[in-house]
mmCIF file of C-alpha atoms in Angstrom:
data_model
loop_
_atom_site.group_PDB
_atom_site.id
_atom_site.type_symbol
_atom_site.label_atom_id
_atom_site.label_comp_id
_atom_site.label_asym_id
_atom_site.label_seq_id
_atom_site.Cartn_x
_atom_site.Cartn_y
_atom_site.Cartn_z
ATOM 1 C CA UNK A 1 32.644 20.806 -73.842
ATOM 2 C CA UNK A 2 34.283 24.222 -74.516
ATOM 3 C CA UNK A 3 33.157 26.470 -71.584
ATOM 4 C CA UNK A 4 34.176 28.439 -69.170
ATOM 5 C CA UNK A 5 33.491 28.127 -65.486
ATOM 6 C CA UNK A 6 33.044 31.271 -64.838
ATOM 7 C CA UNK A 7 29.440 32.602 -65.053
ATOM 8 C CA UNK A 8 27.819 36.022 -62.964
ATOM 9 C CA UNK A 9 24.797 36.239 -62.096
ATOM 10 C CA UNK A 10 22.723 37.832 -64.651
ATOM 11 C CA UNK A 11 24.875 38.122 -67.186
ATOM 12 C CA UNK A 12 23.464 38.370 -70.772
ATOM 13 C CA UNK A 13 24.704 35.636 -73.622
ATOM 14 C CA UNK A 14 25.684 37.231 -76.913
ATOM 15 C CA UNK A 15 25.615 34.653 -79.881
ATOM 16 C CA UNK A 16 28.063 36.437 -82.488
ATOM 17 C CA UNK A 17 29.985 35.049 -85.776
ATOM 18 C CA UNK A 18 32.401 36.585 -88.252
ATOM 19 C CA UNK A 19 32.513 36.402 -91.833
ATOM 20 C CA UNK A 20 36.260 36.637 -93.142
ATOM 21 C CA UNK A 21 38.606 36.022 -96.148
ATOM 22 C CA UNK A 22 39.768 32.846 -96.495
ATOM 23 C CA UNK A 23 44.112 33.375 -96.918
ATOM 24 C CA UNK A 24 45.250 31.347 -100.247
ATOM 25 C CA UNK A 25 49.142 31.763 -99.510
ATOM 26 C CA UNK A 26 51.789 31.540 -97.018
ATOM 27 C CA UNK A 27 52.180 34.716 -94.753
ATOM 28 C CA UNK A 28 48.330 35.920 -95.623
ATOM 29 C CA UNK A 29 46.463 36.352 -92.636
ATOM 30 C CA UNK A 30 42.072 36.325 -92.086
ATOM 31 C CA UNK A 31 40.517 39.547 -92.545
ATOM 32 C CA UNK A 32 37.134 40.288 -91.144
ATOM 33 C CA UNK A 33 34.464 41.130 -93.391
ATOM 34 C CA UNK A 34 30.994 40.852 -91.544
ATOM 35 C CA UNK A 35 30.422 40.819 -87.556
ATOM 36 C CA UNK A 36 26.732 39.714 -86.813
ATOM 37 C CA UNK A 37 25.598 39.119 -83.374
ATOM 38 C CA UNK A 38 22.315 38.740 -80.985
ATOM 39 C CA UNK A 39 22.203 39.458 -76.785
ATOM 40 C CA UNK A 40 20.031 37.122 -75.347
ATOM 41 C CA UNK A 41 18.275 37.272 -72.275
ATOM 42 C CA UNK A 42 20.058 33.523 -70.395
ATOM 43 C CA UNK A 43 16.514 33.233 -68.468
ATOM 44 C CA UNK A 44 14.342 32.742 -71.479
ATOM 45 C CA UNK A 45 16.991 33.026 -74.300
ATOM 46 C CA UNK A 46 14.519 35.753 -76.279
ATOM 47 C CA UNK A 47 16.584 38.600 -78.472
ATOM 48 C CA UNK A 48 17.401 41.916 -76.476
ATOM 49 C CA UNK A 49 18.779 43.154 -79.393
ATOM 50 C CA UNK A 50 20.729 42.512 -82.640
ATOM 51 C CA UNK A 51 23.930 44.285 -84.267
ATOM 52 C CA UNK A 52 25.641 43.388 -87.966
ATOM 53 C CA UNK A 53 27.742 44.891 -89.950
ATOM 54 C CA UNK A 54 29.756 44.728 -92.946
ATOM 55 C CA UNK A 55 33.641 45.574 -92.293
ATOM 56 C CA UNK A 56 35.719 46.756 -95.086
ATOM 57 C CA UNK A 57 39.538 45.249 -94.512
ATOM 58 C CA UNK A 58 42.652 47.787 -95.083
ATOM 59 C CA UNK A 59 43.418 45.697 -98.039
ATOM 60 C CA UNK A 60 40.493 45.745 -100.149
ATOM 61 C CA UNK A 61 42.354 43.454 -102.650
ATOM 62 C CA UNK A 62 42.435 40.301 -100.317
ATOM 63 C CA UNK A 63 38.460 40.207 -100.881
ATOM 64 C CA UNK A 64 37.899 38.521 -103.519
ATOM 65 C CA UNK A 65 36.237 40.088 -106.614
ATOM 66 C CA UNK A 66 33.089 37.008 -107.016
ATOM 67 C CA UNK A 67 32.150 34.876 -104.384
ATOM 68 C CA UNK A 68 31.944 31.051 -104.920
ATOM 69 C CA UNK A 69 28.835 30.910 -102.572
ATOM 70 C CA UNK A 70 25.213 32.066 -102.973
ATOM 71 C CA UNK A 71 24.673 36.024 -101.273
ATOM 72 C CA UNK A 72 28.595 35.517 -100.381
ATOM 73 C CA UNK A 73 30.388 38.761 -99.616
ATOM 74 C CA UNK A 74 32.050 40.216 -102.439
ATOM 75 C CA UNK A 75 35.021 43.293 -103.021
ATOM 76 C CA UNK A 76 31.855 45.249 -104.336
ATOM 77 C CA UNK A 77 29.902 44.618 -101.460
ATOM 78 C CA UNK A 78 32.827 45.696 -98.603
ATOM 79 C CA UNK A 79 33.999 48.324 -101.099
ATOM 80 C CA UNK A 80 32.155 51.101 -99.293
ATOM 81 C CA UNK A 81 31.526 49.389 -95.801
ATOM 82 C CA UNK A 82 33.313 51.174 -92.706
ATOM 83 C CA UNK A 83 36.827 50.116 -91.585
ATOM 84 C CA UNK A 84 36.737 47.265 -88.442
ATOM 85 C CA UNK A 85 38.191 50.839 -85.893
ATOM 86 C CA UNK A 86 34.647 52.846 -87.647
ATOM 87 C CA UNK A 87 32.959 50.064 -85.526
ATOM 88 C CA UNK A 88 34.966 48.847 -83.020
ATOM 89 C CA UNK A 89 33.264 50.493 -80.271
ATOM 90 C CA UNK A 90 30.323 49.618 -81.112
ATOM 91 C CA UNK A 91 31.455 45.509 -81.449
ATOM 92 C CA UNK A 92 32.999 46.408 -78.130
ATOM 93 C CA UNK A 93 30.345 47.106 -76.319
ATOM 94 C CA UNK A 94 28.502 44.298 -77.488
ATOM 95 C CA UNK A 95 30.932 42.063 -76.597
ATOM 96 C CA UNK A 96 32.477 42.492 -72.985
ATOM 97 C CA UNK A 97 31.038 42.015 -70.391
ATOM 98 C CA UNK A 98 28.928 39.206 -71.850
ATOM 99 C CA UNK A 99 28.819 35.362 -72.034
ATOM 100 C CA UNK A 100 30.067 34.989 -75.609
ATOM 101 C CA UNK A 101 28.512 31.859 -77.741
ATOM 102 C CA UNK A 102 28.616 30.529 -81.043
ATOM 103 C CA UNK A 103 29.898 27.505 -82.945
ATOM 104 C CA UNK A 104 33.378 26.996 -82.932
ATOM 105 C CA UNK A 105 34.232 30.837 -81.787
ATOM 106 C CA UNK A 106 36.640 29.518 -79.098
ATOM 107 C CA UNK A 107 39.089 28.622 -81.637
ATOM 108 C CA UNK A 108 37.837 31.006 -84.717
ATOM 109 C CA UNK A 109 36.232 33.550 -83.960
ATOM 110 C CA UNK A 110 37.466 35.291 -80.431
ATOM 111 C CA UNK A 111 41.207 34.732 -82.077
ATOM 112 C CA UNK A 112 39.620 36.790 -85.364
ATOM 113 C CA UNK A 113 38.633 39.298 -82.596
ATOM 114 C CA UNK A 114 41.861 39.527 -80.770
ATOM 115 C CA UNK A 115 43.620 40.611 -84.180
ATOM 116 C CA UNK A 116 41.446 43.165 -85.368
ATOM 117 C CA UNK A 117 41.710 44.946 -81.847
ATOM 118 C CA UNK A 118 45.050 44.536 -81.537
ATOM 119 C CA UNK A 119 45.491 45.610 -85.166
ATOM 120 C CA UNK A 120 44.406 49.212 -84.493
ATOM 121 C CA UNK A 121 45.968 48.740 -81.174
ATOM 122 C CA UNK A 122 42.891 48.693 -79.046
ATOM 123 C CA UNK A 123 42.188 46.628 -76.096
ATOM 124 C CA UNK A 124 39.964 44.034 -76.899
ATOM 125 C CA UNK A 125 36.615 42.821 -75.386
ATOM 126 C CA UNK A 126 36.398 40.105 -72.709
ATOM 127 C CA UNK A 127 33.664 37.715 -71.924
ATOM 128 C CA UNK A 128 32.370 36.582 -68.704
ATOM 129 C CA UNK A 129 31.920 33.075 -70.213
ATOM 130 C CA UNK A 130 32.190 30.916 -73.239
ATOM 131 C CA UNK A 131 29.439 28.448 -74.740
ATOM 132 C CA UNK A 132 30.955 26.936 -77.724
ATOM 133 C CA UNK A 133 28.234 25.157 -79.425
ATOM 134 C CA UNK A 134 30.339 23.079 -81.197
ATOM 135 C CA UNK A 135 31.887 21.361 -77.970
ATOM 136 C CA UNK A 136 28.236 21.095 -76.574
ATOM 137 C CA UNK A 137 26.478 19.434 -79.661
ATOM 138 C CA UNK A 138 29.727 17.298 -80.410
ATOM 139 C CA UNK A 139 29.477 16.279 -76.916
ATOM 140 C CA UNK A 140 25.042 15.353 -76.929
ATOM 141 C CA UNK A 141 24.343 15.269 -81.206
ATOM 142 C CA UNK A 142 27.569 14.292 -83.195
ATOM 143 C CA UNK A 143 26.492 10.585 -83.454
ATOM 144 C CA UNK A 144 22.957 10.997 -84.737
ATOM 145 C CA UNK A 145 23.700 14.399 -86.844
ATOM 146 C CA UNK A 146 26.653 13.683 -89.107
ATOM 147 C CA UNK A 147 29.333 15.884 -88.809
ATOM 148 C CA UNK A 148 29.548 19.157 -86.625
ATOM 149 C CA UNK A 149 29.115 21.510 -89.133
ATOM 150 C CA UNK A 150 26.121 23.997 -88.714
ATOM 151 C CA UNK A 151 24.926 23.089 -92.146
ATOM 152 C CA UNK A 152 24.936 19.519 -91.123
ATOM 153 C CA UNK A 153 23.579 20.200 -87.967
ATOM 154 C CA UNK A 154 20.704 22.812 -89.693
ATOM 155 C CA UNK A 155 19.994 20.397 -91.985
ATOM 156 C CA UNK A 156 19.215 17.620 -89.026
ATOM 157 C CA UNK A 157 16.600 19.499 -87.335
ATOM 158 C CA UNK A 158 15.270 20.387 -91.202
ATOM 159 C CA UNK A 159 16.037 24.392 -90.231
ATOM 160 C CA UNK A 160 17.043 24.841 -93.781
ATOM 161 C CA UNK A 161 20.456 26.209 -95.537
ATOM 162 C CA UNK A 162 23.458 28.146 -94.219
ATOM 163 C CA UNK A 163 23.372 31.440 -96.012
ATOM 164 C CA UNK A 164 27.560 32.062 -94.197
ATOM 165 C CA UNK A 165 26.034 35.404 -93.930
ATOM 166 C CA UNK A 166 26.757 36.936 -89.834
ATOM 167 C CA UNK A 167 23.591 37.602 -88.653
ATOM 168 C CA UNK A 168 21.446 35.064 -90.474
ATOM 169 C CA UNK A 169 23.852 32.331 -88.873
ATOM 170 C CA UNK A 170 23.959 33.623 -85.736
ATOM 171 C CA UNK A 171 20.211 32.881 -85.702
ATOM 172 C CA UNK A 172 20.394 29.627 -87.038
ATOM 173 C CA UNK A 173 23.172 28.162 -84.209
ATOM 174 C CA UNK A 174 20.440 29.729 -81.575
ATOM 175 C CA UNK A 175 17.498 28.216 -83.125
ATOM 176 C CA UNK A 176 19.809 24.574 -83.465
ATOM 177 C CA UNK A 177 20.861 25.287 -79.576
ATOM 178 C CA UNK A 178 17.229 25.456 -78.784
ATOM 179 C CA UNK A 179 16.041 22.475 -80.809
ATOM 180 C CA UNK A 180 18.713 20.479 -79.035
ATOM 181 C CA UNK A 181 17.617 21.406 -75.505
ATOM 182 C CA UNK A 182 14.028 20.586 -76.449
ATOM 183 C CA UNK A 183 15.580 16.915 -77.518
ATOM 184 C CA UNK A 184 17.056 16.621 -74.135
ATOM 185 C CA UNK A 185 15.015 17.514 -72.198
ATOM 186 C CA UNK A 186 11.871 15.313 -73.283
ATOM 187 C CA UNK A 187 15.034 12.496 -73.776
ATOM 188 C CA UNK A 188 15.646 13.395 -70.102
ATOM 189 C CA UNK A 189 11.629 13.112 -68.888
ATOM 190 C CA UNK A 190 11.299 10.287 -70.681
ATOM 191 C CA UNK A 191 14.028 8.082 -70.943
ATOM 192 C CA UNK A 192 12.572 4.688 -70.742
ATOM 193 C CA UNK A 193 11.091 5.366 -73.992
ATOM 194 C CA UNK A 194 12.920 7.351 -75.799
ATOM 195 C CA UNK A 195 16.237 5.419 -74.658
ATOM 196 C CA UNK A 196 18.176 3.609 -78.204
ATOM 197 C CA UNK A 197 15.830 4.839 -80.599
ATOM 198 C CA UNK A 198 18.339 6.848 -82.982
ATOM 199 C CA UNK A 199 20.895 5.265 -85.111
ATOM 200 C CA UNK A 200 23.982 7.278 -86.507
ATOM 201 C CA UNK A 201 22.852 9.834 -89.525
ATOM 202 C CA UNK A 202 24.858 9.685 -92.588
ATOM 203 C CA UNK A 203 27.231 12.304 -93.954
ATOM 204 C CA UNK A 204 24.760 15.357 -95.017
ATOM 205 C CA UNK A 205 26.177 16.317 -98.116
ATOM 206 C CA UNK A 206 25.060 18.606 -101.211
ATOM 207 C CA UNK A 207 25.305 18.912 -104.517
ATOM 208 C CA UNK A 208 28.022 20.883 -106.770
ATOM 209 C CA UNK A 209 28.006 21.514 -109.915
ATOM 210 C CA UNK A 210 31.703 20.871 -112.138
ATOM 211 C CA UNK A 211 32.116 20.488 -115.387
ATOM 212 C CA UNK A 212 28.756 20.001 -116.224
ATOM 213 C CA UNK A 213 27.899 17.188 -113.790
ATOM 214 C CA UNK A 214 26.549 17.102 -110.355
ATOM 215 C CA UNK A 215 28.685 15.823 -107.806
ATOM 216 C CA UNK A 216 27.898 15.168 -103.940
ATOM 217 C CA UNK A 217 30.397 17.161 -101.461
ATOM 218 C CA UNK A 218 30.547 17.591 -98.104
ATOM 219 C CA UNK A 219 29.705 20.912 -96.876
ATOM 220 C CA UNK A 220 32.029 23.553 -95.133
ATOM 221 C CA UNK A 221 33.629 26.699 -94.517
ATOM 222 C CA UNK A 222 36.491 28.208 -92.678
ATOM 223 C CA UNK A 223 35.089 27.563 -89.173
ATOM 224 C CA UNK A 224 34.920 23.438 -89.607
ATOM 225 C CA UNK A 225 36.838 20.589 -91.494
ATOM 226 C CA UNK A 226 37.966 21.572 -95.006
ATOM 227 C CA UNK A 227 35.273 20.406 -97.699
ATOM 228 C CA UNK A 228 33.873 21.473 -100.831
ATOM 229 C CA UNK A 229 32.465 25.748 -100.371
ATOM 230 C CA UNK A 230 29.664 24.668 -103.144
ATOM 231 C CA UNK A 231 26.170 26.223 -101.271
ATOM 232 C CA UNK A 232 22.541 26.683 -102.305
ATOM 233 C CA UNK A 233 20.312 29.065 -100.879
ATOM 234 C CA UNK A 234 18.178 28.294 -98.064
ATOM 235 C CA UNK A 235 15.114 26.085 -98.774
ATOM 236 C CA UNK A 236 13.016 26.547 -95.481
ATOM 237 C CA UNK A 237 12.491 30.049 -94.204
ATOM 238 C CA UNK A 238 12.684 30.514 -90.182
ATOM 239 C CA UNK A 239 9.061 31.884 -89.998
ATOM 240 C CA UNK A 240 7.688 28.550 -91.981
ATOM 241 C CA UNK A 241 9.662 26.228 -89.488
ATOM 242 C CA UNK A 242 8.021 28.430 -86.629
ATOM 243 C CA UNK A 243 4.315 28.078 -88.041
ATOM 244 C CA UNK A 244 5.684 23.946 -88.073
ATOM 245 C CA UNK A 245 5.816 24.357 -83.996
ATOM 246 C CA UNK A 246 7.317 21.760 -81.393
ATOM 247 C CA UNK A 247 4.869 19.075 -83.402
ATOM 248 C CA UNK A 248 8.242 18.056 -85.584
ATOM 249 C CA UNK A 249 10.685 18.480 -83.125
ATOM 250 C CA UNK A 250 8.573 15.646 -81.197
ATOM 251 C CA UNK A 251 7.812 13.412 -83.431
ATOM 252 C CA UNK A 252 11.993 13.438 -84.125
ATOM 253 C CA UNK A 253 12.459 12.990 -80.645
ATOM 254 C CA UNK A 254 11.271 9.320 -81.236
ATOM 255 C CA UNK A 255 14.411 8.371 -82.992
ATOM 256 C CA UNK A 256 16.977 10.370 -80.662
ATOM 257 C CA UNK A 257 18.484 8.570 -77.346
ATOM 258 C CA UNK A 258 18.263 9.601 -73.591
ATOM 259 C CA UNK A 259 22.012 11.069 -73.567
ATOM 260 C CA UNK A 260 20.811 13.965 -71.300
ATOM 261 C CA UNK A 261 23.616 14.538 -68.508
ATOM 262 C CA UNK A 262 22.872 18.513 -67.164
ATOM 263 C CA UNK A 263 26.495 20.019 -66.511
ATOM 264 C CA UNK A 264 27.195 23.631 -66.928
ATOM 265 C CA UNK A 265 27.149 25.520 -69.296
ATOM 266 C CA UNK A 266 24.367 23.218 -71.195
ATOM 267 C CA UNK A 267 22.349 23.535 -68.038
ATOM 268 C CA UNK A 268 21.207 27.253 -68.878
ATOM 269 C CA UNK A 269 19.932 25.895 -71.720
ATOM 270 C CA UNK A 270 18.428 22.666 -70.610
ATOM 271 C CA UNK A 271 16.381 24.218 -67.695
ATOM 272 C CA UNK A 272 14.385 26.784 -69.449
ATOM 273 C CA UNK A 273 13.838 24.406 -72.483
ATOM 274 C CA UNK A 274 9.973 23.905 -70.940
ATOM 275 C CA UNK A 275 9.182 27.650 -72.294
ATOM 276 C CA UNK A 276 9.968 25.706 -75.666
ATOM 277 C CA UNK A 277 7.495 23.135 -75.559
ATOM 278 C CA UNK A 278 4.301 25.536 -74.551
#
């Protein structure tokens, strides 16, 4: 697990991700396009308050003109969005000071951050402490949800399709955060029963259309291993999956396994997940 060690009392967890070009040749570097993020309170994990915006890069020409994924962010779209230093103070601020957490932002997206600060020679924002979901979840769900990918993992706990839009996927990584620590923690109350009851998912995978067929393809993006960008829109709308309740999420439990071990930063998560099941 990706985390850091050290955590102050208090401190409030911002989930965050970026939305950026993807470079095509030697020498071209990522430019951000979207920053999306939500402070949570680490006690109860409900929404302080939210924060996105669209980020329009100093080279307009390295967005690309149509976007190869449903509601994906187009040169149009950025064309008249305010430059990353409009905002920067604002990201700032949201940023340090603050547990930062996402899926694989330790390697992504806090190096996307670093540029664009240093870019328009700023300092940048520093965190407190780091939950990288991806770690955590490769660490207690990679077995029995496919791959790591936050479709994948979406898709899993049947939370629907990643729009690779900031905000909405900050959202979804929170809401697949908390349906893992509701897993866990009935694995961990009940583990004589629940123990060996999962067996490895396969591959979740989607269709594209090429030349006229349909073809199965992993799915992807820039933040987990290279596959096929081909997306639909999302199928399952958060407020229908909320009406659902913890009623699914239980009777999925039954073919998950005990694998509950609490070590920070997980913990946080783990021992509030009762607030979940009420």
């Amino acid at each position: 697990m990706e985390a850091s060690s050290s955590f102050k009392e208090g401190a409030e967890i911002v989930f965050f991700d970026l939305e950026t070009t993807v470079p095509n040749r030697v020498g071209q570097r990522f430019r951000v396009l979207e920053f999306g993020a939500i402070v949570v309170c680490p006690l109860k994990l409900v929404e302080l308050e939210s924060f996105t915006t669209l980020i329009r890069p100093t080279d307009l020409s390295a967005v690309a003109a149509r976007s190869s994924r449903h509601d994906g962010i187009t040169r149009e779209i950025v064309a008249t969005a305010p430059l990353f230093e409009e905002v920067a103070d604002k990201i700032f601020s949201i940023l340090n000071g603050r547990i930062w957490a996402g899926h694989n932002i330790q390697r992504f997206d806090c190096v996307r951050i670093r540029e664009a600060f240093a870019e328009i020679g700023k300092p940048a924002p520093n965190p407190v402490g780091m939950v990288d979901s991806l770690g955590v979840l490769t660490q207690k769900f990679g077995k029995r949800a496919g791959n790591m990918k936050m479709a994948s993992l979406a898709s899993y706990f049947q939370l629907g399709q990643q729009k690779h839009r900031s905000l909405d996927d900050v959202r979804m990584n929170l809401e697949v955060l908390k349906h893992c620590a509701t897993v866990l923690f009935l694995e961990s109350t009940l583990p004589s029963i629940l123990q060996g009851k999962w067996k490895t998912s396969s591959t979740i995978t989607t269709r594209n259309r090429a030349n006229g067929k349909l073809h199965c393809r992993e799915e992807g993006s820039r933040k987990s291993p290279p596959s096929s960008p081909g997306y639909q829109a999302r199928s399952v709308p958060y407020a229908t999956r909320e009406r659902l309740g913890i009623a699914k999420m239980t009777a999925k439990v039954k073919n998950v396994v005990c694998s509950a071990q609490g070590k920070q930063p997980f913990n946080i998560l783990l021992k509030h997940s009762r607030s979940l099941l009420h």
